[in-house]
């Protein structure tokens, strides 16, 4: 097919799309328009709040930094640890390994130790330090929750260490409810983690082995001079806990149903990471890379795309034999013409731009830009390692990503997931 015919087909396709959109508007006006003065009010879309990284430890007062360093083995406190603070204690009755039913809310001072029968650091705490904890602070209730291990495993754990089970310790075996509480509601990430609850609120949490001196420091920050919520405000009175938004925070903003849809989209787990990293953030079409003229850049002015639904398709070409990669991208573009497409070339030792210029087969229905050409910097503020991959932009707002597109069917599923009125990035759908 000649270049002239290809160009004509592309223009014809764009022209037909324009006519369809125009016809839709005219029909809408006929059915719903009462007069020429009537305004058409479009719904204002509210997107999921995007990820925002703030290193909380660096933002707090120097005195508070020193207090935390003092109680945390001279280590900085991580954002997730700050966000665990002020969590409510588990409020349901629990049963210990001997069948006794207890409620953790009954204790003013509660040390809740999350450990595992397979954890070497947990074993060291039990064999070397636990007696010191209990003898040094007999008025504080100590709870061991084994997130890995049933009753038999726990009894063997103690037996193998040659340690008798302390009478004053409440020992709880693994349960799905407590596991969900610890990881999904409180946000803990590792064992052993010692959590200090004062009057039913988590006031301090620390990870790793603590000798009695370190434990004493943790007790001081957890129970005697705890961190207060006002300690975590910036100069504008805003909570640092709320200013920081991690990938997990973005994910938790979505309904469980929508989280599952994203998880099931691709076997490539980068799809989830990419989606939650981008979702809700703005694409600045005006912030352009200068680019090098040797790399393909078929768009000079990106303002056209600002109010459009755009799909970025990422591709990498190694040799002129990679015509199948061109075919696949063309197939994806042809499968749904309701959106604007931009093909983004990834450049490496074998430059995709250089290879493409030598190929007979060409991209149809979309302009091409190179990551080393003139394009918005926001098109590549994230890595792409599998191809073809897609990033979805709804009127200058990123809504998701799809790493290593499997087929046309799953691609169209992704289009519905991220760009339709059912978009998982819309607050109203969560």
Short mmCIF file of C-alpha atoms in Angstrom, two decimals:
data_model
loop_
_atom_site.label_atom_id
_atom_site.label_comp_id
_atom_site.label_asym_id
_atom_site.label_seq_id
_atom_site.Cartn_x
_atom_site.Cartn_y
_atom_site.Cartn_z
CA UNK A 1 0.00 0.00 0.00
CA UNK A 2 1.42 3.35 -0.93
CA UNK A 3 2.03 6.15 1.53
CA UNK A 4 -0.67 8.25 -0.18
CA UNK A 5 -3.30 5.55 0.29
CA UNK A 6 -2.29 5.03 3.92
CA UNK A 7 -2.55 8.74 4.61
CA UNK A 8 -5.97 8.90 2.93
CA UNK A 9 -7.22 5.98 5.02
CA UNK A 10 -6.03 7.59 8.21
CA UNK A 11 -7.71 10.90 7.31
CA UNK A 12 -10.89 9.09 6.33
CA UNK A 13 -10.88 7.26 9.66
CA UNK A 14 -10.45 10.53 11.57
CA UNK A 15 -13.14 12.17 9.46
CA UNK A 16 -15.65 9.38 10.12
CA UNK A 17 -14.88 9.55 13.83
CA UNK A 18 -15.52 13.30 13.73
CA UNK A 19 -18.87 12.79 11.97
CA UNK A 20 -19.93 10.20 14.56
CA UNK A 21 -19.13 12.55 17.42
CA UNK A 22 -20.94 15.43 15.67
CA UNK A 23 -24.00 13.24 15.08
CA UNK A 24 -24.05 12.22 18.76
CA UNK A 25 -24.02 15.87 19.84
CA UNK A 26 -26.85 16.76 17.41
CA UNK A 27 -29.00 13.86 18.61
CA UNK A 28 -28.40 14.89 22.23
CA UNK A 29 -29.47 18.45 21.48
CA UNK A 30 -32.58 17.20 19.66
CA UNK A 31 -33.65 14.91 22.51
CA UNK A 32 -32.72 17.03 25.49
CA UNK A 33 -32.21 20.61 24.29
CA UNK A 34 -35.14 22.95 24.89
CA UNK A 35 -33.64 26.16 23.58
CA UNK A 36 -30.40 27.64 22.34
CA UNK A 37 -29.93 29.30 25.74
CA UNK A 38 -29.88 26.01 27.67
CA UNK A 39 -26.46 25.15 29.10
CA UNK A 40 -25.11 21.63 28.87
CA UNK A 41 -23.73 20.82 32.32
CA UNK A 42 -21.07 18.13 32.45
CA UNK A 43 -20.40 16.19 35.63
CA UNK A 44 -17.19 17.21 37.41
CA UNK A 45 -15.09 14.09 37.76
CA UNK A 46 -13.32 13.54 41.10
CA UNK A 47 -10.30 11.28 40.80
CA UNK A 48 -8.65 9.13 43.45
CA UNK A 49 -6.11 11.22 45.35
CA UNK A 50 -2.66 10.43 43.92
CA UNK A 51 0.46 9.15 45.60
CA UNK A 52 2.63 11.80 47.22
CA UNK A 53 5.91 11.06 48.93
CA UNK A 54 6.78 12.98 52.07
CA UNK A 55 9.52 11.63 54.34
CA UNK A 56 7.78 12.34 57.63
CA UNK A 57 10.83 11.85 59.84
CA UNK A 58 12.63 14.71 58.09
CA UNK A 59 9.64 17.03 58.53
CA UNK A 60 9.15 16.68 62.29
CA UNK A 61 10.71 18.77 65.05
CA UNK A 62 14.38 18.02 65.85
CA UNK A 63 13.57 17.22 69.49
CA UNK A 64 11.00 14.65 68.38
CA UNK A 65 13.52 13.18 65.94
CA UNK A 66 15.98 12.71 68.78
CA UNK A 67 13.32 11.16 71.01
CA UNK A 68 12.47 8.62 68.31
CA UNK A 69 16.12 7.89 67.53
CA UNK A 70 16.66 7.30 71.25
CA UNK A 71 13.90 4.68 71.31
CA UNK A 72 14.48 3.15 67.87
CA UNK A 73 18.05 1.86 68.07
CA UNK A 74 19.26 5.14 66.55
CA UNK A 75 17.34 4.46 63.32
CA UNK A 76 15.02 6.82 61.42
CA UNK A 77 11.32 6.04 61.75
CA UNK A 78 9.73 4.92 58.49
CA UNK A 79 6.54 6.46 57.09
CA UNK A 80 4.52 3.29 57.58
CA UNK A 81 5.53 3.26 61.27
CA UNK A 82 4.26 6.81 61.73
CA UNK A 83 1.01 5.84 60.02
CA UNK A 84 0.53 2.92 62.40
CA UNK A 85 0.39 5.33 65.34
CA UNK A 86 -2.99 6.00 66.99
CA UNK A 87 -4.53 2.80 65.55
CA UNK A 88 -7.24 1.26 67.74
CA UNK A 89 -6.53 -2.01 69.53
CA UNK A 90 -8.26 -5.11 68.15
CA UNK A 91 -11.76 -4.88 69.66
CA UNK A 92 -13.01 -8.47 69.46
CA UNK A 93 -12.61 -11.23 72.03
CA UNK A 94 -9.64 -13.50 71.36
CA UNK A 95 -8.77 -16.96 72.64
CA UNK A 96 -5.31 -17.87 73.85
CA UNK A 97 -3.67 -21.24 73.15
CA UNK A 98 -5.07 -22.64 76.41
CA UNK A 99 -8.69 -21.74 75.60
CA UNK A 100 -8.98 -18.64 77.76
CA UNK A 101 -11.06 -15.83 76.24
CA UNK A 102 -9.68 -12.32 76.72
CA UNK A 103 -10.41 -8.84 75.39
CA UNK A 104 -7.35 -6.72 74.65
CA UNK A 105 -9.33 -3.57 75.38
CA UNK A 106 -9.36 -4.51 79.08
CA UNK A 107 -5.74 -3.44 79.57
CA UNK A 108 -4.58 0.15 80.02
CA UNK A 109 -0.96 -0.77 79.19
CA UNK A 110 -0.59 -3.50 76.59
CA UNK A 111 2.56 -4.67 74.78
CA UNK A 112 1.44 -6.55 71.67
CA UNK A 113 4.34 -8.53 70.21
CA UNK A 114 3.82 -9.88 66.68
CA UNK A 115 6.18 -12.77 66.01
CA UNK A 116 6.60 -16.02 64.07
CA UNK A 117 7.74 -19.52 64.96
CA UNK A 118 10.16 -19.34 62.01
CA UNK A 119 11.76 -15.98 62.88
CA UNK A 120 15.32 -16.12 64.25
CA UNK A 121 15.05 -12.63 65.80
CA UNK A 122 11.81 -13.70 67.53
CA UNK A 123 13.59 -16.72 68.98
CA UNK A 124 16.34 -14.53 70.38
CA UNK A 125 13.84 -12.21 72.06
CA UNK A 126 12.10 -15.14 73.75
CA UNK A 127 15.30 -16.95 74.80
CA UNK A 128 17.33 -13.93 75.94
CA UNK A 129 15.14 -10.91 76.68
CA UNK A 130 11.54 -11.87 77.48
CA UNK A 131 12.16 -12.59 81.19
CA UNK A 132 13.78 -9.17 81.55
CA UNK A 133 10.75 -7.52 79.96
CA UNK A 134 8.34 -9.26 82.29
CA UNK A 135 10.38 -8.83 85.48
CA UNK A 136 11.26 -5.22 84.74
CA UNK A 137 7.67 -4.16 83.94
CA UNK A 138 5.27 -6.59 85.66
CA UNK A 139 2.33 -4.13 85.50
CA UNK A 140 2.28 -4.04 81.71
CA UNK A 141 0.33 -6.86 80.06
CA UNK A 142 2.44 -8.69 77.46
CA UNK A 143 0.79 -10.46 74.51
CA UNK A 144 2.49 -12.68 71.96
CA UNK A 145 0.61 -13.07 68.70
CA UNK A 146 2.15 -15.72 66.46
CA UNK A 147 1.22 -14.63 62.95
CA UNK A 148 2.83 -17.88 61.76
CA UNK A 149 2.25 -20.92 63.91
CA UNK A 150 -0.62 -22.88 65.51
CA UNK A 151 -0.73 -24.14 69.10
CA UNK A 152 1.45 -27.20 68.42
CA UNK A 153 4.00 -25.09 66.54
CA UNK A 154 4.13 -22.60 69.41
CA UNK A 155 4.61 -25.29 72.08
CA UNK A 156 7.42 -26.78 69.98
CA UNK A 157 8.89 -23.28 69.50
CA UNK A 158 9.25 -22.87 73.27
CA UNK A 159 10.36 -26.47 73.81
CA UNK A 160 13.13 -26.22 71.19
CA UNK A 161 14.41 -23.05 72.87
CA UNK A 162 14.41 -24.77 76.27
CA UNK A 163 12.20 -22.00 77.67
CA UNK A 164 9.13 -22.46 79.86
CA UNK A 165 6.02 -20.58 78.76
CA UNK A 166 5.69 -17.55 81.08
CA UNK A 167 2.49 -17.50 83.13
CA UNK A 168 1.92 -13.76 82.68
CA UNK A 169 2.06 -13.81 78.88
CA UNK A 170 -1.10 -14.12 76.76
CA UNK A 171 -0.17 -16.27 73.76
CA UNK A 172 -2.40 -16.27 70.67
CA UNK A 173 -2.04 -18.48 67.62
CA UNK A 174 -2.45 -17.32 64.01
CA UNK A 175 -5.95 -16.23 62.96
CA UNK A 176 -7.13 -14.69 59.69
CA UNK A 177 -8.97 -11.94 61.57
CA UNK A 178 -5.91 -10.84 63.54
CA UNK A 179 -3.69 -11.14 60.47
CA UNK A 180 -6.02 -8.84 58.52
CA UNK A 181 -6.11 -6.41 61.45
CA UNK A 182 -2.33 -6.30 61.82
CA UNK A 183 -1.42 -5.94 58.15
CA UNK A 184 -4.37 -4.23 56.51
CA UNK A 185 -5.78 -2.02 59.27
CA UNK A 186 -2.69 -1.20 61.34
CA UNK A 187 -0.19 -1.54 58.48
CA UNK A 188 2.60 -3.59 60.09
CA UNK A 189 5.23 -5.02 57.74
CA UNK A 190 7.74 -7.25 59.59
CA UNK A 191 8.46 -9.47 62.58
CA UNK A 192 9.22 -9.10 65.33
CA UNK A 193 7.27 -5.91 65.89
CA UNK A 194 6.59 -4.67 69.42
CA UNK A 195 3.47 -2.50 69.62
CA UNK A 196 2.71 -0.38 72.67
CA UNK A 197 -1.00 0.31 73.24
CA UNK A 198 -1.99 2.92 75.81
CA UNK A 199 -5.71 3.13 76.65
CA UNK A 200 -6.55 1.20 73.49
CA UNK A 201 -4.46 3.34 71.10
CA UNK A 202 -1.16 2.40 69.48
CA UNK A 203 1.34 4.98 70.72
CA UNK A 204 4.62 3.43 69.62
CA UNK A 205 5.86 0.52 67.52
CA UNK A 206 9.35 -0.77 66.91
CA UNK A 207 10.85 -3.55 64.79
CA UNK A 208 13.62 -5.99 65.66
CA UNK A 209 15.44 -7.33 68.71
CA UNK A 210 15.36 -5.16 71.83
CA UNK A 211 17.58 -5.84 74.84
CA UNK A 212 16.29 -4.56 78.18
CA UNK A 213 17.93 -1.14 77.72
CA UNK A 214 16.28 -0.65 74.32
CA UNK A 215 12.99 -2.02 75.68
CA UNK A 216 13.12 0.54 78.50
CA UNK A 217 13.47 3.36 75.95
CA UNK A 218 10.53 2.00 73.96
CA UNK A 219 8.41 1.82 77.12
CA UNK A 220 9.19 5.47 77.80
CA UNK A 221 8.00 6.62 74.36
CA UNK A 222 5.09 4.18 74.27
CA UNK A 223 3.62 4.71 77.73
CA UNK A 224 5.30 7.56 79.63
CA UNK A 225 5.97 10.33 77.10
CA UNK A 226 4.18 9.24 73.92
CA UNK A 227 4.08 10.98 70.55
CA UNK A 228 0.99 13.17 70.20
CA UNK A 229 -0.95 13.92 67.02
CA UNK A 230 -0.08 17.62 67.29
CA UNK A 231 3.59 16.63 67.17
CA UNK A 232 3.00 15.50 63.59
CA UNK A 233 1.69 18.77 62.15
CA UNK A 234 3.65 20.92 59.72
CA UNK A 235 3.98 24.70 59.95
CA UNK A 236 0.64 25.13 58.17
CA UNK A 237 -1.13 22.95 60.74
CA UNK A 238 -1.54 20.04 58.29
CA UNK A 239 -1.07 16.47 59.46
CA UNK A 240 2.05 14.90 58.01
CA UNK A 241 0.29 11.55 58.24
CA UNK A 242 -2.29 12.74 55.72
CA UNK A 243 0.08 14.63 53.43
CA UNK A 244 2.06 11.50 52.63
CA UNK A 245 0.34 9.07 50.25
CA UNK A 246 2.03 5.75 49.55
CA UNK A 247 1.14 3.20 46.87
CA UNK A 248 -0.67 1.26 49.61
CA UNK A 249 -2.68 4.35 50.55
CA UNK A 250 -3.81 4.79 46.95
CA UNK A 251 -4.73 1.12 46.72
CA UNK A 252 -6.78 1.30 49.93
CA UNK A 253 -8.78 4.18 48.42
CA UNK A 254 -10.27 1.72 45.94
CA UNK A 255 -13.02 -0.76 46.66
CA UNK A 256 -11.98 -4.38 47.14
CA UNK A 257 -13.80 -5.20 43.90
CA UNK A 258 -11.75 -2.66 41.93
CA UNK A 259 -8.51 -3.78 43.59
CA UNK A 260 -9.27 -7.31 42.40
CA UNK A 261 -10.01 -6.12 38.87
CA UNK A 262 -6.61 -4.44 38.65
CA UNK A 263 -4.84 -7.45 40.17
CA UNK A 264 -6.50 -9.77 37.65
CA UNK A 265 -5.72 -7.62 34.61
CA UNK A 266 -2.21 -8.96 34.09
CA UNK A 267 0.14 -11.65 35.31
CA UNK A 268 2.83 -8.97 35.25
CA UNK A 269 2.69 -7.58 38.80
CA UNK A 270 4.20 -4.30 37.59
CA UNK A 271 0.72 -3.50 36.25
CA UNK A 272 -0.51 -3.00 39.83
CA UNK A 273 2.53 -0.99 40.94
CA UNK A 274 2.39 1.22 37.86
CA UNK A 275 -1.35 1.81 38.21
CA UNK A 276 -1.24 2.83 41.86
CA UNK A 277 1.88 4.91 41.31
CA UNK A 278 0.20 6.93 38.53
CA UNK A 279 -3.48 6.97 39.45
CA UNK A 280 -4.89 10.44 40.09
CA UNK A 281 -1.69 12.31 39.23
CA UNK A 282 -1.65 15.02 36.55
CA UNK A 283 0.04 14.80 33.16
CA UNK A 284 1.70 18.10 32.29
CA UNK A 285 1.57 18.28 28.49
CA UNK A 286 3.43 21.60 28.52
CA UNK A 287 6.58 20.34 30.27
CA UNK A 288 8.42 19.01 27.21
CA UNK A 289 11.80 17.35 26.96
CA UNK A 290 14.07 19.16 24.53
CA UNK A 291 14.81 15.96 22.65
CA UNK A 292 17.31 15.10 19.97
CA UNK A 293 16.38 15.54 16.33
CA UNK A 294 17.69 12.08 15.39
CA UNK A 295 14.86 10.48 17.39
CA UNK A 296 11.31 10.34 16.08
CA UNK A 297 8.96 13.02 17.37
CA UNK A 298 5.82 13.38 15.27
CA UNK A 299 4.00 15.79 17.63
CA UNK A 300 4.97 19.44 17.97
CA UNK A 301 2.03 20.75 20.00
CA UNK A 302 0.49 18.54 22.71
CA UNK A 303 -2.28 20.97 23.70
CA UNK A 304 -4.75 19.00 21.56
CA UNK A 305 -4.53 16.08 24.00
CA UNK A 306 -5.19 18.00 27.23
CA UNK A 307 -8.95 17.37 27.28
CA UNK A 308 -8.82 14.01 25.50
CA UNK A 309 -8.76 10.39 26.66
CA UNK A 310 -5.32 9.23 25.64
CA UNK A 311 -3.62 5.84 25.51
CA UNK A 312 0.18 5.76 25.47
CA UNK A 313 1.43 2.55 23.87
CA UNK A 314 5.05 1.69 24.67
CA UNK A 315 7.09 -0.42 22.26
CA UNK A 316 10.72 -1.39 21.81
CA UNK A 317 12.25 -2.45 18.47
CA UNK A 318 15.52 -4.39 18.31
CA UNK A 319 15.75 -5.12 14.59
CA UNK A 320 13.89 -4.73 11.30
CA UNK A 321 12.66 -8.29 11.84
CA UNK A 322 10.36 -7.08 14.63
CA UNK A 323 7.39 -6.55 12.31
CA UNK A 324 5.21 -8.65 14.63
CA UNK A 325 5.60 -5.94 17.29
CA UNK A 326 4.34 -3.34 14.82
CA UNK A 327 1.46 -5.65 13.89
CA UNK A 328 0.44 -6.07 17.52
CA UNK A 329 0.41 -2.32 18.20
CA UNK A 330 -1.62 -1.71 15.04
CA UNK A 331 -4.06 -4.41 16.12
CA UNK A 332 -4.52 -2.74 19.52
CA UNK A 333 -5.12 0.69 17.97
CA UNK A 334 -7.59 -0.69 15.42
CA UNK A 335 -9.56 -2.57 18.09
CA UNK A 336 -11.09 0.59 19.59
CA UNK A 337 -11.12 4.01 17.92
CA UNK A 338 -12.88 5.88 20.74
CA UNK A 339 -9.57 7.12 22.13
CA UNK A 340 -6.49 9.04 21.07
CA UNK A 341 -3.34 6.92 20.77
CA UNK A 342 0.30 7.92 21.00
CA UNK A 343 3.01 5.33 20.40
CA UNK A 344 6.08 5.85 22.56
CA UNK A 345 9.39 4.36 21.43
CA UNK A 346 11.77 3.09 24.09
CA UNK A 347 15.36 3.67 23.02
CA UNK A 348 18.34 1.50 23.92
CA UNK A 349 21.61 0.36 22.32
CA UNK A 350 19.57 -0.65 19.31
CA UNK A 351 17.55 2.54 18.86
CA UNK A 352 13.88 1.92 18.12
CA UNK A 353 13.79 5.13 16.07
CA UNK A 354 16.74 4.02 13.93
CA UNK A 355 15.30 0.54 13.43
CA UNK A 356 11.83 1.87 12.59
CA UNK A 357 13.13 4.19 9.89
CA UNK A 358 14.57 1.15 8.10
CA UNK A 359 11.38 -0.93 8.33
CA UNK A 360 8.78 -1.28 5.60
CA UNK A 361 5.94 -1.93 8.05
CA UNK A 362 4.65 1.20 9.80
CA UNK A 363 2.45 2.22 12.75
CA UNK A 364 -1.08 3.07 11.58
CA UNK A 365 -3.57 5.37 13.29
CA UNK A 366 -1.27 7.04 15.84
CA UNK A 367 1.67 9.44 15.94
CA UNK A 368 5.04 8.25 17.30
CA UNK A 369 7.28 9.96 19.83
CA UNK A 370 10.55 8.81 21.35
CA UNK A 371 11.59 9.00 24.98
CA UNK A 372 14.69 10.81 23.69
CA UNK A 373 12.68 13.08 21.42
CA UNK A 374 10.39 16.02 22.07
CA UNK A 375 7.67 14.75 24.40
CA UNK A 376 6.17 15.52 27.83
CA UNK A 377 8.52 14.49 30.64
CA UNK A 378 5.52 12.89 32.38
CA UNK A 379 5.37 10.25 29.65
CA UNK A 380 8.44 8.62 31.13
CA UNK A 381 8.62 9.41 34.85
CA UNK A 382 8.21 5.67 35.39
CA UNK A 383 10.05 2.68 34.00
CA UNK A 384 8.80 0.33 31.30
CA UNK A 385 10.45 -3.06 31.03
CA UNK A 386 7.86 -5.17 29.18
CA UNK A 387 6.29 -4.51 25.79
CA UNK A 388 3.84 -3.59 24.51
CA UNK A 389 2.59 -1.73 27.59
CA UNK A 390 0.02 1.01 28.00
CA UNK A 391 -0.61 4.03 30.19
CA UNK A 392 -4.06 5.61 30.31
CA UNK A 393 -4.74 9.37 30.65
CA UNK A 394 -8.20 10.83 31.15
CA UNK A 395 -8.30 14.56 30.38
CA UNK A 396 -4.75 15.14 31.66
CA UNK A 397 -5.14 12.79 34.67
CA UNK A 398 -3.40 9.43 34.80
CA UNK A 399 -5.84 6.63 35.59
CA UNK A 400 -3.79 3.44 35.27
CA UNK A 401 -1.29 1.28 33.45
CA UNK A 402 -1.09 -2.14 31.83
CA UNK A 403 2.33 -3.76 31.66
CA UNK A 404 2.97 -6.40 28.99
CA UNK A 405 -0.36 -6.37 27.15
CA UNK A 406 -1.50 -9.91 26.55
CA UNK A 407 -4.10 -9.60 23.78
CA UNK A 408 -6.78 -7.37 22.27
CA UNK A 409 -9.47 -8.72 24.62
CA UNK A 410 -7.55 -7.84 27.77
CA UNK A 411 -6.53 -4.49 26.27
CA UNK A 412 -10.15 -3.54 25.71
CA UNK A 413 -10.92 -4.69 29.25
CA UNK A 414 -8.20 -2.28 30.43
CA UNK A 415 -9.73 0.54 28.36
CA UNK A 416 -13.03 0.02 30.16
CA UNK A 417 -11.26 -0.31 33.51
CA UNK A 418 -9.38 2.97 33.24
CA UNK A 419 -11.10 5.23 30.68
CA UNK A 420 -14.83 4.45 30.62
CA UNK A 421 -17.49 5.87 32.95
CA UNK A 422 -16.77 2.77 35.06
CA UNK A 423 -13.17 3.89 35.62
CA UNK A 424 -11.66 2.59 38.84
CA UNK A 425 -9.84 5.93 39.13
CA UNK A 426 -13.13 7.80 39.73
CA UNK A 427 -14.03 8.33 43.39
CA UNK A 428 -17.70 7.72 42.57
CA UNK A 429 -16.91 4.12 41.54
CA UNK A 430 -15.26 3.18 44.83
#
